[in-house]
Tab-separated table of C-alpha atoms in Angstrom:
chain	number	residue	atom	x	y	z
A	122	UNK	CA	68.986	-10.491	-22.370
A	123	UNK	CA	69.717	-7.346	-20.349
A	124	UNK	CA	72.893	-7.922	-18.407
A	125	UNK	CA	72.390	-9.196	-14.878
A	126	UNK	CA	71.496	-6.864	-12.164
A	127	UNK	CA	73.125	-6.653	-9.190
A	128	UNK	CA	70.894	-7.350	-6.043
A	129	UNK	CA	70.902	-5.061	-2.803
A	130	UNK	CA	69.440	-6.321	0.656
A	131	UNK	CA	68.885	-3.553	3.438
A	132	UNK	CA	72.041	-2.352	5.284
A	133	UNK	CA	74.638	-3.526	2.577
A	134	UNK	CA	76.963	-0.749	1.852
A	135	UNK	CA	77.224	0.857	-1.724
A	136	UNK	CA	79.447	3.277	-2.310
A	137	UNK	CA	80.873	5.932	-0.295
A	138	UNK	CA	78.568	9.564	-0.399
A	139	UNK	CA	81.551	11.364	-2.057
A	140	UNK	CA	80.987	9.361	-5.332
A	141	UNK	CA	77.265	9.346	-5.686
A	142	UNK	CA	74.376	11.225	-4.256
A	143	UNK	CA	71.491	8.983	-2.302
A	144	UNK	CA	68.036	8.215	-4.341
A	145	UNK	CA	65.082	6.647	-2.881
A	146	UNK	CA	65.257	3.050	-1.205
A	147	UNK	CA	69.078	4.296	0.276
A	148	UNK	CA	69.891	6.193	2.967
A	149	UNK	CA	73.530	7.883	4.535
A	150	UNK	CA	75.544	7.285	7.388
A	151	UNK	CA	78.843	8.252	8.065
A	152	UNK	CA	79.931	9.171	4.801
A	153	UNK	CA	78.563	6.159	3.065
A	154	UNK	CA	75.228	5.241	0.750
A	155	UNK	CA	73.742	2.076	2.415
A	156	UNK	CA	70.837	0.221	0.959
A	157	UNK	CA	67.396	0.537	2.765
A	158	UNK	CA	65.032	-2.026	0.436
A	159	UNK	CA	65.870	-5.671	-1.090
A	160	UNK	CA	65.809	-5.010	-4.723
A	161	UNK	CA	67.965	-4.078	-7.800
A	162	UNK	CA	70.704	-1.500	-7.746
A	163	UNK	CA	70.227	1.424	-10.273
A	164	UNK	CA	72.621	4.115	-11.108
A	165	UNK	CA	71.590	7.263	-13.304
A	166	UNK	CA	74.354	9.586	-13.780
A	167	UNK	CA	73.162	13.500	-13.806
A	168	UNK	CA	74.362	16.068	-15.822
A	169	UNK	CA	74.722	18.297	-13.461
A	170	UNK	CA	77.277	16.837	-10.725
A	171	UNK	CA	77.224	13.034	-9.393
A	172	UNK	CA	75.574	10.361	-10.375
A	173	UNK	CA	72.175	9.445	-8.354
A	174	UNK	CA	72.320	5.596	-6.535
A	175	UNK	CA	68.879	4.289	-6.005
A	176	UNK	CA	67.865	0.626	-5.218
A	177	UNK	CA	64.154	-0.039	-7.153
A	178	UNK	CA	61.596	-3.061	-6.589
A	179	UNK	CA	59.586	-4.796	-9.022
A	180	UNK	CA	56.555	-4.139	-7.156
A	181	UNK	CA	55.889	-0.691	-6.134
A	182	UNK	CA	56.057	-0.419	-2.684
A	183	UNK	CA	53.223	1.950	-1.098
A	184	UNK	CA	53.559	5.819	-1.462
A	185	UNK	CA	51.959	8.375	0.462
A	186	UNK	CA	50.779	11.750	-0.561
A	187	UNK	CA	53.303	14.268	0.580
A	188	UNK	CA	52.527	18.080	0.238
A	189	UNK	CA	52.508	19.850	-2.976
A	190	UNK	CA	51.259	16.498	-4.809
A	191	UNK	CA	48.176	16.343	-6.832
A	192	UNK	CA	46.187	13.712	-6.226
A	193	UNK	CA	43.023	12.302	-7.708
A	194	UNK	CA	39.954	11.777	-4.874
A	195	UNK	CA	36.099	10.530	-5.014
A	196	UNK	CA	33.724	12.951	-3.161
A	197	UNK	CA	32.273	10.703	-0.532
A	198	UNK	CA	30.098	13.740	1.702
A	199	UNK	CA	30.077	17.395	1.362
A	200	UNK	CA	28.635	19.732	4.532
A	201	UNK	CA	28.334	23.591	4.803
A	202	UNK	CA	31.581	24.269	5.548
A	203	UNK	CA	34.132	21.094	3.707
A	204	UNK	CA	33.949	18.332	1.652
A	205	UNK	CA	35.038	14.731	2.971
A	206	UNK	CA	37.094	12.998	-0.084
A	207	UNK	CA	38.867	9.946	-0.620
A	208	UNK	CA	42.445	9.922	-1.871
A	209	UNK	CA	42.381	7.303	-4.894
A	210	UNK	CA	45.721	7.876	-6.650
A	211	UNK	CA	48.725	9.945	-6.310
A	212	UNK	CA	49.986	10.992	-9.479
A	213	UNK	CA	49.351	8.446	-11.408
A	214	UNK	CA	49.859	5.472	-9.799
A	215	UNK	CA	46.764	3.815	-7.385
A	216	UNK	CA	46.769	3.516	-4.010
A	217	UNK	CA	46.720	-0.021	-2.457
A	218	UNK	CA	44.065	1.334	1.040
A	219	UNK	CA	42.842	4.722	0.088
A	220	UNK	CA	43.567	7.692	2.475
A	221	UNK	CA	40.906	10.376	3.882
A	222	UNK	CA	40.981	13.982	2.784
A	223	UNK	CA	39.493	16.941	3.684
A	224	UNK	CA	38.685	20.446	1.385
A	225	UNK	CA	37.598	22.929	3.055
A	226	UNK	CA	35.241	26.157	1.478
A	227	UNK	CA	38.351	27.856	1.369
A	228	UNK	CA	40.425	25.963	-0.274
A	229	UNK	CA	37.924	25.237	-2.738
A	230	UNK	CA	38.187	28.673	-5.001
A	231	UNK	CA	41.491	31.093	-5.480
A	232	UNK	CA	39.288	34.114	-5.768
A	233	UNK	CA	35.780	34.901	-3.746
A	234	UNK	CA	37.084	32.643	-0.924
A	235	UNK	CA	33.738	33.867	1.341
A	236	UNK	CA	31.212	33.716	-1.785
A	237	UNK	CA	31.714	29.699	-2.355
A	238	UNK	CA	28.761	27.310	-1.711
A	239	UNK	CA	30.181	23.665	-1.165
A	240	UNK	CA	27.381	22.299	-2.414
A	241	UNK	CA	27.419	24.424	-5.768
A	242	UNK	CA	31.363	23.059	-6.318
A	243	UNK	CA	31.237	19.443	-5.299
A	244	UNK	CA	29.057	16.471	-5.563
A	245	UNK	CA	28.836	13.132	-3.695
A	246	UNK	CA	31.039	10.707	-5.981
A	247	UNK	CA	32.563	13.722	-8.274
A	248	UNK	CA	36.244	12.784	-8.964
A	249	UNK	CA	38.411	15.611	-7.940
A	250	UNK	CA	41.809	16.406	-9.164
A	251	UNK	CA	43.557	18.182	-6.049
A	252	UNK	CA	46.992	19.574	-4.724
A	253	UNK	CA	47.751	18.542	-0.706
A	254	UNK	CA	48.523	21.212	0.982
A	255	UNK	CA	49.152	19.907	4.654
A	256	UNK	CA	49.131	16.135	5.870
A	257	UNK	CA	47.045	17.406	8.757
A	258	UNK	CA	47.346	17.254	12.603
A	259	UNK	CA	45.898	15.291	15.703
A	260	UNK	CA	42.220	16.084	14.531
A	261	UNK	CA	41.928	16.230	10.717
A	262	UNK	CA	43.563	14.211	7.726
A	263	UNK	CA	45.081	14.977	4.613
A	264	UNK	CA	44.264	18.797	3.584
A	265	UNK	CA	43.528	19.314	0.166
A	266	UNK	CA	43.373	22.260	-2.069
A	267	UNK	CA	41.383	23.336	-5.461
A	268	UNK	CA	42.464	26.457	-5.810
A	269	UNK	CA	43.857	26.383	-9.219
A	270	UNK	CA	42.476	26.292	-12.940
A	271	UNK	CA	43.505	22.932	-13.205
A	272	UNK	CA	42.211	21.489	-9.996
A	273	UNK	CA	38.873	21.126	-9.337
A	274	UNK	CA	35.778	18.546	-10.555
A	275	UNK	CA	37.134	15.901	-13.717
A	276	UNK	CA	34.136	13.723	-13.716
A	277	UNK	CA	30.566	14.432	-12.553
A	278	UNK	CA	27.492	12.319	-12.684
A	279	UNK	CA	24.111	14.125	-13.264
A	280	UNK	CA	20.669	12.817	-11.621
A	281	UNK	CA	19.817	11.202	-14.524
A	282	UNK	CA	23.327	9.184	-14.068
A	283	UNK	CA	24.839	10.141	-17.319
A	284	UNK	CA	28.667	11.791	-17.228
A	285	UNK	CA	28.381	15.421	-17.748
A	286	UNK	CA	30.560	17.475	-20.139
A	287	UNK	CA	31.517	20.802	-18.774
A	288	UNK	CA	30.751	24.039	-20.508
A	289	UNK	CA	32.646	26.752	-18.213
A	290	UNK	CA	34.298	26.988	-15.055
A	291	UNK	CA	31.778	26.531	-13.292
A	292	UNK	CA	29.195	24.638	-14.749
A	293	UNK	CA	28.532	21.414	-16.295
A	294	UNK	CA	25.807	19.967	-18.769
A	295	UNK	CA	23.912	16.635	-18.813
A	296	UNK	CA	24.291	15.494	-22.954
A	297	UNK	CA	20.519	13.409	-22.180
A	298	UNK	CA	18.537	15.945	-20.429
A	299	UNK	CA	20.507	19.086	-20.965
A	300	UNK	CA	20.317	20.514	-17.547
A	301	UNK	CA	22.812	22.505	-15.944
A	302	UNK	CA	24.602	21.789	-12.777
A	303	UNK	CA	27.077	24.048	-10.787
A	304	UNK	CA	30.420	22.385	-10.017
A	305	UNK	CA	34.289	23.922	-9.765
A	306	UNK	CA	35.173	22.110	-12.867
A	307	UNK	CA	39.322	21.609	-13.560
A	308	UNK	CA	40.614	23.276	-16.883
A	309	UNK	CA	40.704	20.503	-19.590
A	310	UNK	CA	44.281	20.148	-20.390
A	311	UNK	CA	44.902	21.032	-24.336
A	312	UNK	CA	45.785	17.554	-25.065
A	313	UNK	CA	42.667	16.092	-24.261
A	314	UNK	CA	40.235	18.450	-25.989
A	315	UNK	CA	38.903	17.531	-29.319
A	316	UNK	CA	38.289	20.083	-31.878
B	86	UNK	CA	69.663	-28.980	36.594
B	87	UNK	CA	73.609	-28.867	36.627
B	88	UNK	CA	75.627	-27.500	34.622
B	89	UNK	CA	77.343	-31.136	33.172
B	90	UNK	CA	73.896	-32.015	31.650
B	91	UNK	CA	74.255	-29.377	29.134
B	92	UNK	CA	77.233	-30.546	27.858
B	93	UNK	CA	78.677	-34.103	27.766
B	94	UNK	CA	81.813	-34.951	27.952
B	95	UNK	CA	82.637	-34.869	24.102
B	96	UNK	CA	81.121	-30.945	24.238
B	97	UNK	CA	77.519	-32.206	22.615
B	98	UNK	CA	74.801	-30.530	23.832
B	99	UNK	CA	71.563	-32.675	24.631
B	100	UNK	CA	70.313	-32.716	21.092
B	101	UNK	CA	73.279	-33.212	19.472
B	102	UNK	CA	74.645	-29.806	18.136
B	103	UNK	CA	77.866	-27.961	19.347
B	104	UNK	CA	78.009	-24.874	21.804
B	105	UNK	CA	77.737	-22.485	18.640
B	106	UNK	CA	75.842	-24.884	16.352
B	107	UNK	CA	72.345	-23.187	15.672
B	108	UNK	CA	69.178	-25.164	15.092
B	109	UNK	CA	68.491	-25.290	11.068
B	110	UNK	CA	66.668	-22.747	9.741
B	111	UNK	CA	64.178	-22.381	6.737
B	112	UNK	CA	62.664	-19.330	5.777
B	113	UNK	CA	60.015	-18.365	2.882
B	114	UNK	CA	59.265	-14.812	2.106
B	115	UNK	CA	56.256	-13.882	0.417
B	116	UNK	CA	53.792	-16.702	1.477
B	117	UNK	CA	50.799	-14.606	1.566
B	118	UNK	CA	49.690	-12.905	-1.589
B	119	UNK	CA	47.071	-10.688	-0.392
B	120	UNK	CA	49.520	-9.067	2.317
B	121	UNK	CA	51.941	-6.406	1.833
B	122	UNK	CA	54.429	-8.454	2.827
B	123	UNK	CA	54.751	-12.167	4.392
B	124	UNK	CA	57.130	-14.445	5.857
B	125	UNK	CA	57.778	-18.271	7.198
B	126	UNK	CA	60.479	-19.278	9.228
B	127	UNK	CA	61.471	-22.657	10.815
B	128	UNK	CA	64.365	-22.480	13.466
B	129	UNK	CA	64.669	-26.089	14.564
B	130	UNK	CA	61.033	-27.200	15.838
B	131	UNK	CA	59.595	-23.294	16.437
B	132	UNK	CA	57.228	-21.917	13.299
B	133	UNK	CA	56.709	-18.464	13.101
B	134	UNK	CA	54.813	-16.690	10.587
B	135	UNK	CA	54.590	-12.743	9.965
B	136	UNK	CA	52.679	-10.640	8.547
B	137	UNK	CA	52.970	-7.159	7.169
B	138	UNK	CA	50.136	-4.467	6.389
B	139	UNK	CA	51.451	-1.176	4.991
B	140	UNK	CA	52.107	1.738	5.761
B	141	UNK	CA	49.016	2.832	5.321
B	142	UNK	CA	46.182	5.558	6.906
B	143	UNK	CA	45.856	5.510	11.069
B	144	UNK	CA	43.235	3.355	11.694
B	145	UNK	CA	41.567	4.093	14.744
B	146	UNK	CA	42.511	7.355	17.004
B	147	UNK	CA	43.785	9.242	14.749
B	148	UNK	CA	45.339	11.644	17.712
B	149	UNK	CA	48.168	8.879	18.148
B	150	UNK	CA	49.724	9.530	15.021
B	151	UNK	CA	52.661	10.790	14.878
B	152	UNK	CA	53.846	14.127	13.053
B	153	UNK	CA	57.043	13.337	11.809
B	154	UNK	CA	57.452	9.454	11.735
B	155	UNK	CA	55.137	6.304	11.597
B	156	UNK	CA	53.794	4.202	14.347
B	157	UNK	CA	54.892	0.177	14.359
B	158	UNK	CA	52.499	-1.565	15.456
B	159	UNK	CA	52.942	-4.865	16.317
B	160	UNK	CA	50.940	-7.997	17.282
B	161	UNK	CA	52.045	-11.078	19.007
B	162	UNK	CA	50.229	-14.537	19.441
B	163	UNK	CA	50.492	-17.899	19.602
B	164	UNK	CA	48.168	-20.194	18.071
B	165	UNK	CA	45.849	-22.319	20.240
B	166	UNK	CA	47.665	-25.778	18.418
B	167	UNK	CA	51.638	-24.224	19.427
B	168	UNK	CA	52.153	-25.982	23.264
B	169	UNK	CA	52.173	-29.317	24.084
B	170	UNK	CA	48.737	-28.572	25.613
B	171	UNK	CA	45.483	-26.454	24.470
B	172	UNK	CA	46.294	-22.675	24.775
B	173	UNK	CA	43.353	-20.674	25.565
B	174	UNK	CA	44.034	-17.292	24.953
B	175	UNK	CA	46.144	-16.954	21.577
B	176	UNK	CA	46.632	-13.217	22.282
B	177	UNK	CA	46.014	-10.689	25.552
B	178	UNK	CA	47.542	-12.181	27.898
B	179	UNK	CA	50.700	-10.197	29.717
B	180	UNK	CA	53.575	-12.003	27.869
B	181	UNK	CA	51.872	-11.599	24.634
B	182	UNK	CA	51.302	-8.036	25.387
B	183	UNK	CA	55.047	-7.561	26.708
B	184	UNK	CA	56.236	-9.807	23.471
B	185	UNK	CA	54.752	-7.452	21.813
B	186	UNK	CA	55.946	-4.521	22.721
B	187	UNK	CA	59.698	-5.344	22.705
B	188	UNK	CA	59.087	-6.109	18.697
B	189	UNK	CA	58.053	-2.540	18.412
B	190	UNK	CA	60.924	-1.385	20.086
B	191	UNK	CA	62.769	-3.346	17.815
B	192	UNK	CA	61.442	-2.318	14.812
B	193	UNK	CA	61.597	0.870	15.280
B	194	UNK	CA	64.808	0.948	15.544
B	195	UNK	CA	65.315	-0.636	12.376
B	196	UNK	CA	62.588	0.905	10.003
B	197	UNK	CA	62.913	4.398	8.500
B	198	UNK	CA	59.880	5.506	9.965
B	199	UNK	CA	60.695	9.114	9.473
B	200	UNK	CA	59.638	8.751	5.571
B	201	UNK	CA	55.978	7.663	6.208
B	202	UNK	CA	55.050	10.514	8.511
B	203	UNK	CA	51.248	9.841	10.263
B	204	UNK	CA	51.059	6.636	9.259
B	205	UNK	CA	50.832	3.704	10.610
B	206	UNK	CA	52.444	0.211	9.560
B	207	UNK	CA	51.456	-2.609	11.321
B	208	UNK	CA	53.459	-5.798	11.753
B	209	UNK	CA	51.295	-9.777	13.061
B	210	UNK	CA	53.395	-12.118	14.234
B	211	UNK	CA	52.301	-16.069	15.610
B	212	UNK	CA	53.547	-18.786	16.286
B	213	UNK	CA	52.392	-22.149	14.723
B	214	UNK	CA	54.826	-24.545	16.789
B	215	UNK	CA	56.884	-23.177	20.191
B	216	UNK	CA	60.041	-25.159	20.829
B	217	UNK	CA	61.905	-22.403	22.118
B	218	UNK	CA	63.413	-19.306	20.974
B	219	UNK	CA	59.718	-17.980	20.002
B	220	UNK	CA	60.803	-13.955	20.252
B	221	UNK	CA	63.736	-14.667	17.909
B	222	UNK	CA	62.308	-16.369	15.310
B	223	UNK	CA	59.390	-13.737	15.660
B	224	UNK	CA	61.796	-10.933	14.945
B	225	UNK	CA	63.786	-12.551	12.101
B	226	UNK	CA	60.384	-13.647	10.371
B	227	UNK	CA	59.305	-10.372	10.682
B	228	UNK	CA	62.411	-8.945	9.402
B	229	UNK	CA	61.971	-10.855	6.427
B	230	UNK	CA	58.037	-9.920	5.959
B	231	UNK	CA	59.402	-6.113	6.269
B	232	UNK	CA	61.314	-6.346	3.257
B	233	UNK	CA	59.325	-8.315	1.504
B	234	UNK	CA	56.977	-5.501	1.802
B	235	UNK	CA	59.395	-3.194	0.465
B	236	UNK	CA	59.082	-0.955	3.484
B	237	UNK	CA	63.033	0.248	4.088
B	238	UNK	CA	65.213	-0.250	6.450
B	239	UNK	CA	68.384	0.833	7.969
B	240	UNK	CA	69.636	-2.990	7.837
B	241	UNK	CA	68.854	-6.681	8.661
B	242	UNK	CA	67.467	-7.428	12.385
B	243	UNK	CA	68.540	-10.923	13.617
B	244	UNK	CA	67.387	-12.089	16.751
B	245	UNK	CA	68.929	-15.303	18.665
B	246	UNK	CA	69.137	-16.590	22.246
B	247	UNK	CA	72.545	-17.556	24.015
B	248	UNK	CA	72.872	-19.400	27.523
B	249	UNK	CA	76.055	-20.646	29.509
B	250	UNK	CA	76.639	-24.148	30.487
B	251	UNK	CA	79.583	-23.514	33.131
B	252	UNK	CA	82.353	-20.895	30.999
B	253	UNK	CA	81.078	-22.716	27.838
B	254	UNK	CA	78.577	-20.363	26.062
B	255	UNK	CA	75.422	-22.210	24.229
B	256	UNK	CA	73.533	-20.669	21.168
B	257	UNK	CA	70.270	-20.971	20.248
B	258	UNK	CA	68.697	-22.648	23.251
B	259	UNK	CA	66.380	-25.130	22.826
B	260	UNK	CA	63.727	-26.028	25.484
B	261	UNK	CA	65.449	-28.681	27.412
B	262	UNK	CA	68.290	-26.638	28.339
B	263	UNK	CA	66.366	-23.585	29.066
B	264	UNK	CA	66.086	-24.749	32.562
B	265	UNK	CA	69.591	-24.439	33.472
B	266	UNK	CA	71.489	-21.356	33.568
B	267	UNK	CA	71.281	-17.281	32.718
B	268	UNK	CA	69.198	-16.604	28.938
B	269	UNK	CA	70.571	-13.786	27.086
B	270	UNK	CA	68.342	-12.661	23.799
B	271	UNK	CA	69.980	-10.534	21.327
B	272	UNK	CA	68.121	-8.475	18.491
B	273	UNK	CA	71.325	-7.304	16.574
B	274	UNK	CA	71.985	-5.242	13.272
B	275	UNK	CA	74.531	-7.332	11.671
B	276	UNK	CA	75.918	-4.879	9.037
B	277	UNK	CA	76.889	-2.213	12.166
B	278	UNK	CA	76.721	-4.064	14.531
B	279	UNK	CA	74.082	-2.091	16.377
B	280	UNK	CA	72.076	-4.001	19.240
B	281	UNK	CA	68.236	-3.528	18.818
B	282	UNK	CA	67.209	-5.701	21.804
B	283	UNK	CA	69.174	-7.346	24.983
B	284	UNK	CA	67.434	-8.979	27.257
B	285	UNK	CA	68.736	-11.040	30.069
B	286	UNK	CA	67.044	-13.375	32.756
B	287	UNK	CA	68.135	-14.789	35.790
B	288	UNK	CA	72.110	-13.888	37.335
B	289	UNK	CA	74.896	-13.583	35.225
B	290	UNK	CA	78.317	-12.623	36.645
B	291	UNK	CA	79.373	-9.628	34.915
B	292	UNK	CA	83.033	-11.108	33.862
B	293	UNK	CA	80.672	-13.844	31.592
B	294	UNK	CA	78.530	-11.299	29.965
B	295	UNK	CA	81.433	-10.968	27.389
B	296	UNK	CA	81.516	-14.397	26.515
B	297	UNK	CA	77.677	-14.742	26.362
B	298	UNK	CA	77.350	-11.489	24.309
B	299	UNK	CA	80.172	-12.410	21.879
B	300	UNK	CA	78.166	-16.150	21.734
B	301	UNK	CA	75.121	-14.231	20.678
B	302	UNK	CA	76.697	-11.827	18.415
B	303	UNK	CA	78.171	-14.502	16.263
B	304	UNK	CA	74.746	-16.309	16.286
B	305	UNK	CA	72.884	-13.406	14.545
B	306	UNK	CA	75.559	-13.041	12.181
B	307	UNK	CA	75.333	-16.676	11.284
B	308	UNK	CA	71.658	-16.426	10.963
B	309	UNK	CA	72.612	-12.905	8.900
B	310	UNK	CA	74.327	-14.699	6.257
B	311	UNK	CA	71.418	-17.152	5.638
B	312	UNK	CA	68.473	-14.754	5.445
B	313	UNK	CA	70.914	-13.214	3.142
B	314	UNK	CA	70.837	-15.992	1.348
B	315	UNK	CA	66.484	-16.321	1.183
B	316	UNK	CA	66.030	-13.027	0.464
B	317	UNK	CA	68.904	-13.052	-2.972
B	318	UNK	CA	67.066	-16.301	-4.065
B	319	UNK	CA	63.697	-14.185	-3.279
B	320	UNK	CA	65.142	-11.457	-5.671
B	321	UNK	CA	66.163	-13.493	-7.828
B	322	UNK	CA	62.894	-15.652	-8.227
B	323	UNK	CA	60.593	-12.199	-8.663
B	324	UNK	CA	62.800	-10.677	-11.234
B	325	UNK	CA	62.757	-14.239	-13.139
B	326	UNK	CA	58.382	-14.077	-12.422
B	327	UNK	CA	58.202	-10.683	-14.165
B	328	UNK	CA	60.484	-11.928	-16.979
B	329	UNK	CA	63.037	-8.843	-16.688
């Protein structure tokens, strides 16, 4: 039986901030580490200088995309000039009410910003892998970005509703009727391929 | 209503308790599984029940949300079944709307908002039974729901009423003495003793505010130490569920 933990409610005081450095569910004030969330105190000492006090739940607690993340979204409408997605996970853990992104043409390619056709990179219902680059202002909502090799289309459904496999870059092939359709298709990372 | 009502001679209040006796309370977190977070509180005769949704996307006008922090925002109501007779509006009316906003400013005082940036996290509160004290128990069943949502926070909030029955101060009013005298509500942070919310109706001589304050101050800590106590048995009860 793992030795028992010891139980932090928001506002009780931990340590002091010279002997630890704050982790997530603590904040600082006045020199101290105080617990922000009702759950079990954790301490991970780093190599590198002073140990890191966090207080963790049993049940992850929402989390919100914050910039530089890569997130995974479903295509719900493209237009001329952006595609309208909807943020399903964030890393790899789902989100509870999914958020509303936007990519726009140029964001959707690194190179040949002006030469993109929306409709030649995304699909209604594609699942996109993509980075956030800003969590937007009084109009928009999340802004995301596939300008990398590794960002871009994962999983595409054809007319004839089979998956596609991709063949390039920038196209992808249905296995029943062979056709080929243009999408911005994300490298396959080297674990996954099969030779 | 004078003064020597409140008290009787033997310093019992009308229903019994002593000037700094509260009213009992039981609390529940987690009462609501489909929620983010949920909670039930009794204080004497008044049931409140809160609810907790997030944080999550703005819903709505999406030109309210704010850059750097997340919007609270809060609903107040009372069900139809809560007063001695028929409500008919549960929610809209001016107190409701004014009840409402003093649990935002509460809560944001208390949440770290500044981590959810444009969001928005939205807090339902009603009451089942009034009997008096209806903000407070809102605030400390709400306080409860928070963390059982796992949204953090800076520290506890915990709300309780005070009055004065001549130089004697009374906590935790009930109804029948809520007639007589000045009503001071407190919404305090017990850990630093921050104040979240004072409120204070009808006349008080300043030289009494003290007295009342201190009255008020000791309340919340007193009700501190047993929401303590619900949310460690909480803990304790999850961590036993998930077999850790």
């Amino acid at each position: 039986m793992a030795p028992p933990a010891r139980y932090c409610v928001p506002g009780e005081r931990l340590c002091s901030a010279e002997e630890a450095t704050a982790g997530s569910g603590t904040y600082t004030r006045h020199g101290f580490i105080f617990s922000s969330l009702a759950g079990c105190l954790e301490k991970r000492s780093e190599d590198s200088g002073l140990p890191v006090v966090s207080v963790v739940r049993d049940a992850e607690s929402q989390l919100l995309p914050d910039v530089g993340a890569v997130v995974t979204c479903k295509v719900c409408s493209i237009n001329s000039r952006f595609a309208k997605v909807h943020i399903l996970y964030v890393g790899s853990t789902p989100l509870k009410s999914t958020f509303r992104g936007t990519i726009r043409r140029e964001d959707i390619r690194a190179t040949e910003k002006d030469k993109v056709e929306v409709y030649k990179s995304f699909r209604p219902g594609d699942i996109v892998l993509a980075k956030v680059i800003s969590l937007g202002d009084a109009q928009s909502n999340y802004l995301l970005s596939t300008a990398e090799n590794e960002l871009g289309v994962v999983v595409a459904r054809s007319e004839a509703g089979v998956q596609m496999v991709p063949i390039s870059w920038c196209e992808m092939q249905c296995p029943r009727t062979h056709t080929k359709d243009f999408r911005k298709v994300a490298r396959v990372q080297p674990q996954f391929l099969q030779t | 209503m004078a003064a020597p009502e409140l008290l009787s001679d033997e310093g019992y209040r009308a229903d019994g308790r002593r000037p700094a006796e509260l009213r009992k309370v039981r609390a529940r977190m987690g009462v609501f599984a489909q929620a983010d977070g949920s909670a039930y509180i009794e204080q004497g005769n008044t049931k409140a029940l809160a609810v907790v949704y997030g944080p999550h996307e703005m819903r709505g006008s999406r030109s309210k949300a704010l850059p750097d922090r997340a919007l609270v925002n809060c609903q107040y109501s009372m069900a139809t079944f809560s007063t001695g007779e028929r409500r008919r509006r549960p929610h809209g009316d001016r107190q409701a709307g004014e009840l409402a906003l003093h649990l935002k400013q509460t809560f944001e005082a208390a949440i770290l908002t500044h981590l959810y940036p444009r969001s928005q996290i939205d807090i339902y509160v009603q009451i089942l039974q009034a009997d008096g004290g209806n903000y407070c128990a809102c605030v400390n069943a709400a306080t409860l729901a928070v963390m059982d949502a796992g949204i953090p926070m800076r520290d506890y909030v915990c709300a309780c009423s005070a009055g004065l029955a001549e130089d004697t101060p009374l906590a935790d009013r009930s109804p029948e003495e809520a007639a007589g005298g000045p009503r001071l509500v407190l919404a305090l942070l017990p850990a630093s003793g921050q104040i979240a919310l004072l409120q204070l109706s009808a006349r008080l001589h300043q030289e009494r505010l003290e007295a009342a304050l201190e009255a008020a101050g000791q309340a919340c800590r007193a009700l501190h130490a047993v929401l303590d106590r619900v949310v460690r048995d909480r803990l304790r009860e999850v961590t036993a569920l998930l077999g850790d």
